[in-house]
XYZ file of C-alpha atoms in Angstrom:
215
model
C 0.000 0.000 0.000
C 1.206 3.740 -0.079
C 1.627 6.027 3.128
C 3.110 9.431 3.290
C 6.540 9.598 4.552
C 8.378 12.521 5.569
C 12.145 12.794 3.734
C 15.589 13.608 5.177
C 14.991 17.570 4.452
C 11.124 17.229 5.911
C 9.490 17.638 3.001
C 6.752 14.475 1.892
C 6.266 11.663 -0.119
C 3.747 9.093 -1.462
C 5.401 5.810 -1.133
C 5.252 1.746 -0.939
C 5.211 0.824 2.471
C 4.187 -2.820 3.927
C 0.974 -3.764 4.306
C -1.216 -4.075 7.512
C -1.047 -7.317 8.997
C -4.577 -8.409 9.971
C -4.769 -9.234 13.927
C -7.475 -11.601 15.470
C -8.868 -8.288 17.012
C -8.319 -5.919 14.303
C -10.333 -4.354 11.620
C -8.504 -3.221 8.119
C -9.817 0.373 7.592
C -9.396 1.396 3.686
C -8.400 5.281 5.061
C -10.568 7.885 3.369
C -9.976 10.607 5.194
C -7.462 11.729 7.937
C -6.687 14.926 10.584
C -3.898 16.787 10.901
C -2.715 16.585 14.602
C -0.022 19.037 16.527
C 1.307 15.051 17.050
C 2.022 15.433 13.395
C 3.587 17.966 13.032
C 5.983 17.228 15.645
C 6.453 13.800 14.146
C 7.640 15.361 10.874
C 10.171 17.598 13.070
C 11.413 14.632 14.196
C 10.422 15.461 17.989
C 7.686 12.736 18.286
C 8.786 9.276 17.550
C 6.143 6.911 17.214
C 4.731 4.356 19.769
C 6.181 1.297 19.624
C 4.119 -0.949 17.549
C 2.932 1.798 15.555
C 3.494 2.263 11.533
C 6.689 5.031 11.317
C 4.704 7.134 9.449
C 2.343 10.021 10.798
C -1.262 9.994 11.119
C -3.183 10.217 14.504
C -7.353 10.413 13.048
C -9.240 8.628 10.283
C -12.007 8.184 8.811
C -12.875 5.191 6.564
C -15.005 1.657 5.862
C -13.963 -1.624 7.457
C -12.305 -3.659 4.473
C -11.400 -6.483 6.983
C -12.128 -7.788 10.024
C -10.057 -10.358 11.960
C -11.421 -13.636 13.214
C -12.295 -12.368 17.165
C -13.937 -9.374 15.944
C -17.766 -8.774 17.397
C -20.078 -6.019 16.562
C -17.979 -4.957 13.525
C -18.490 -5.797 10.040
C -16.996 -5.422 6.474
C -18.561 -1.853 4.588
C -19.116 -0.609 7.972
C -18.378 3.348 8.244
C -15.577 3.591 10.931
C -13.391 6.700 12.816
C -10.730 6.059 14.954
C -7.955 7.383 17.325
C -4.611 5.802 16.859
C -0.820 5.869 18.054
C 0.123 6.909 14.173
C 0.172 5.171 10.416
C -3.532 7.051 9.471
C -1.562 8.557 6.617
C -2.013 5.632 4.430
C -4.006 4.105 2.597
C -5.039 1.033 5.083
C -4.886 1.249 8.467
C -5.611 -1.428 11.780
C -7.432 -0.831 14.568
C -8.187 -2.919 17.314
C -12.448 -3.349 17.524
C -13.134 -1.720 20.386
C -11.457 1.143 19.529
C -13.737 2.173 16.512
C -16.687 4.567 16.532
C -18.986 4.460 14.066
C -19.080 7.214 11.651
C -22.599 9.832 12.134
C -25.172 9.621 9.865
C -25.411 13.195 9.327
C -21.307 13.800 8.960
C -19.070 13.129 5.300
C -15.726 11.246 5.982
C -14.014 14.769 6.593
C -15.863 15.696 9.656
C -16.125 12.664 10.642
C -11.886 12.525 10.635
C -12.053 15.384 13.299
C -14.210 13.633 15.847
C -11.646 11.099 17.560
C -9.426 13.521 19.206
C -11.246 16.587 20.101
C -14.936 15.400 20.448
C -13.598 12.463 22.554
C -11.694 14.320 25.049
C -14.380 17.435 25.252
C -16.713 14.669 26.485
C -14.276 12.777 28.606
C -13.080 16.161 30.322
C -17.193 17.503 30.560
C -18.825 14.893 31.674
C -16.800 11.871 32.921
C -14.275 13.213 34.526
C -15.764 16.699 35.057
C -19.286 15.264 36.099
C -20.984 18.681 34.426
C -24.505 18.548 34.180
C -27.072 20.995 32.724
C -27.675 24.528 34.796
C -23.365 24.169 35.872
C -21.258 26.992 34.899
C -18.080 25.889 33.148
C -14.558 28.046 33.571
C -13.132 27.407 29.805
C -9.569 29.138 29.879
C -8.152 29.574 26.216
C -11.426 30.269 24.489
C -9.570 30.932 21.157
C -7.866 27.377 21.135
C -8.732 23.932 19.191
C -10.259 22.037 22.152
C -12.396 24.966 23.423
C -13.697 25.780 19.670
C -15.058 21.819 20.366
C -16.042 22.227 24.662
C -17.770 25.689 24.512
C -20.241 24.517 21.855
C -21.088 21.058 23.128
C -21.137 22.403 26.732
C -24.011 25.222 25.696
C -25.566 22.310 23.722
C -25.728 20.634 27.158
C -27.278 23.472 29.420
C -24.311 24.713 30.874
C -23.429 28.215 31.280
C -19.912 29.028 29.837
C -17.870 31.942 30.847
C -14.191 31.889 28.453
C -11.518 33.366 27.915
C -9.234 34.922 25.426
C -5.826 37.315 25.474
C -7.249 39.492 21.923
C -9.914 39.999 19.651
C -12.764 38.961 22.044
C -15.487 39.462 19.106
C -13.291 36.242 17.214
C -15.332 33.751 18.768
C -18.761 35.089 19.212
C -19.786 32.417 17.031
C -18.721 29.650 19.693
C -21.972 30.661 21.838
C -19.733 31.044 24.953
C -21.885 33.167 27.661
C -19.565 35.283 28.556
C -16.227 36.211 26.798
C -13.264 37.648 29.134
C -10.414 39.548 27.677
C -7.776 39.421 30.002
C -5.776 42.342 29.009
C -8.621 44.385 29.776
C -10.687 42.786 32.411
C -9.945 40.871 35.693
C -10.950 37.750 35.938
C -10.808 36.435 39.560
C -12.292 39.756 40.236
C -15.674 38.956 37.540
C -15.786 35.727 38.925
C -16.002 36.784 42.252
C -19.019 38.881 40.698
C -20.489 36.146 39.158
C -21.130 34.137 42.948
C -21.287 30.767 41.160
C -19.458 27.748 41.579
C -17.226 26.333 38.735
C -16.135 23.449 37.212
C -12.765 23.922 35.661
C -10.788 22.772 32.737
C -7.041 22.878 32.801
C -6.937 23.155 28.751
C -4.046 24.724 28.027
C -2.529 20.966 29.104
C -5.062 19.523 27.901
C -4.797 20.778 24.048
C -1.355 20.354 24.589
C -1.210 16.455 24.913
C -4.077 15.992 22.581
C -3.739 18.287 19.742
């Protein structure tokens, strides 16, 4: 099959690497879309060696149709619309991925979108409402209103019922269209000082690690 591989001088190619081999748990994914990670990027800098086990090539989110399964596979079949997270190799044309580690891919969403879901969507929800326990009338601190994660959390927080108060270090008005409550500009406003103001109790997300690791 072909994967893209990243060259001595960084730039990219489109070249014959090896074929999956098909585990008893896997499912062969014929890629059809993938996203671009920060992961990636670092990869091709040659600051983020892949996991061991993992294809050399880059490639964190795809989108695609089971071509395969493997003999131990259950509730998976062949033509079904899959997206996935992985440790790397999405930037190919066939990927594996352990069963349980598939979601199926929206009716509503095209391969693209669904590409995007793995990382972002799945962490939003993990941080809201596993880990974070939010529930509908919370408010919800979102620090870094202008980054990746939070263009993901504000949005499926207000669609929810939470109340989100964000925040940003310019240009405010940028994103309005994110639906965020209330939008703090802290070169101009003090925060502790609104909050105190604001007499609720909030549930906090430390994203600036958290879009860190994951983006």
């Amino acid at each position: 099959m072909k994967a893209i591989l990243v060259n001595d001088d960084r730039s990219l190619r489109w070249d014959n690497v090896p074929d999956p081999v098909l585990g008893a748990e896997d499912c062969m994914v014929k890629i059809e879309a993938a996203a671009l990670n920060r992961a990636d990027l670092m990869q091709r800098e040659g600051d983020y060696p892949p996991p061991p086990g993992c294809p050399e090539w880059m490639g964190l989110e795809i989108a695609g149709e089971i071509a395969e399964t493997g003999a131990e596979v259950t509730g998976w079949k062949k033509g079904d619309k899959v997206s996935a997270l992985l440790g790397g190799g999405g930037y190919a044309e066939y990927a594996n991925v352990k069963y349980d580690m598939l979601m199926p891919v929206p009716e509503n969403c095209s391969m693209v979108e669904a590409a995007a879901i793995p990382e972002a969507f799945a962490t939003a929800y993990l941080k809201l409402f596993v880990e974070g326990h939010a529930k509908e009338g919370d408010t919800l601190l979102m620090q870094a209103g202008a980054s990746g994660l939070a263009s993901v959390i504000i949005p499926m927080a207000k669609a929810f019922g939470l109340r989100v108060i964000t925040t940003v270090i310019s240009d405010p008005e940028n994103i309005q269209h994110l639906g965020a409550d209330l939008v703090v500009d802290t070169r101009e406003q003090n925060l502790p000082e609104i909050l105190k103001k604001e007499g609720q109790k909030f549930k906090v997300l430390f994203v600036l690690l958290v879009d860190f690791l994951c983006c």
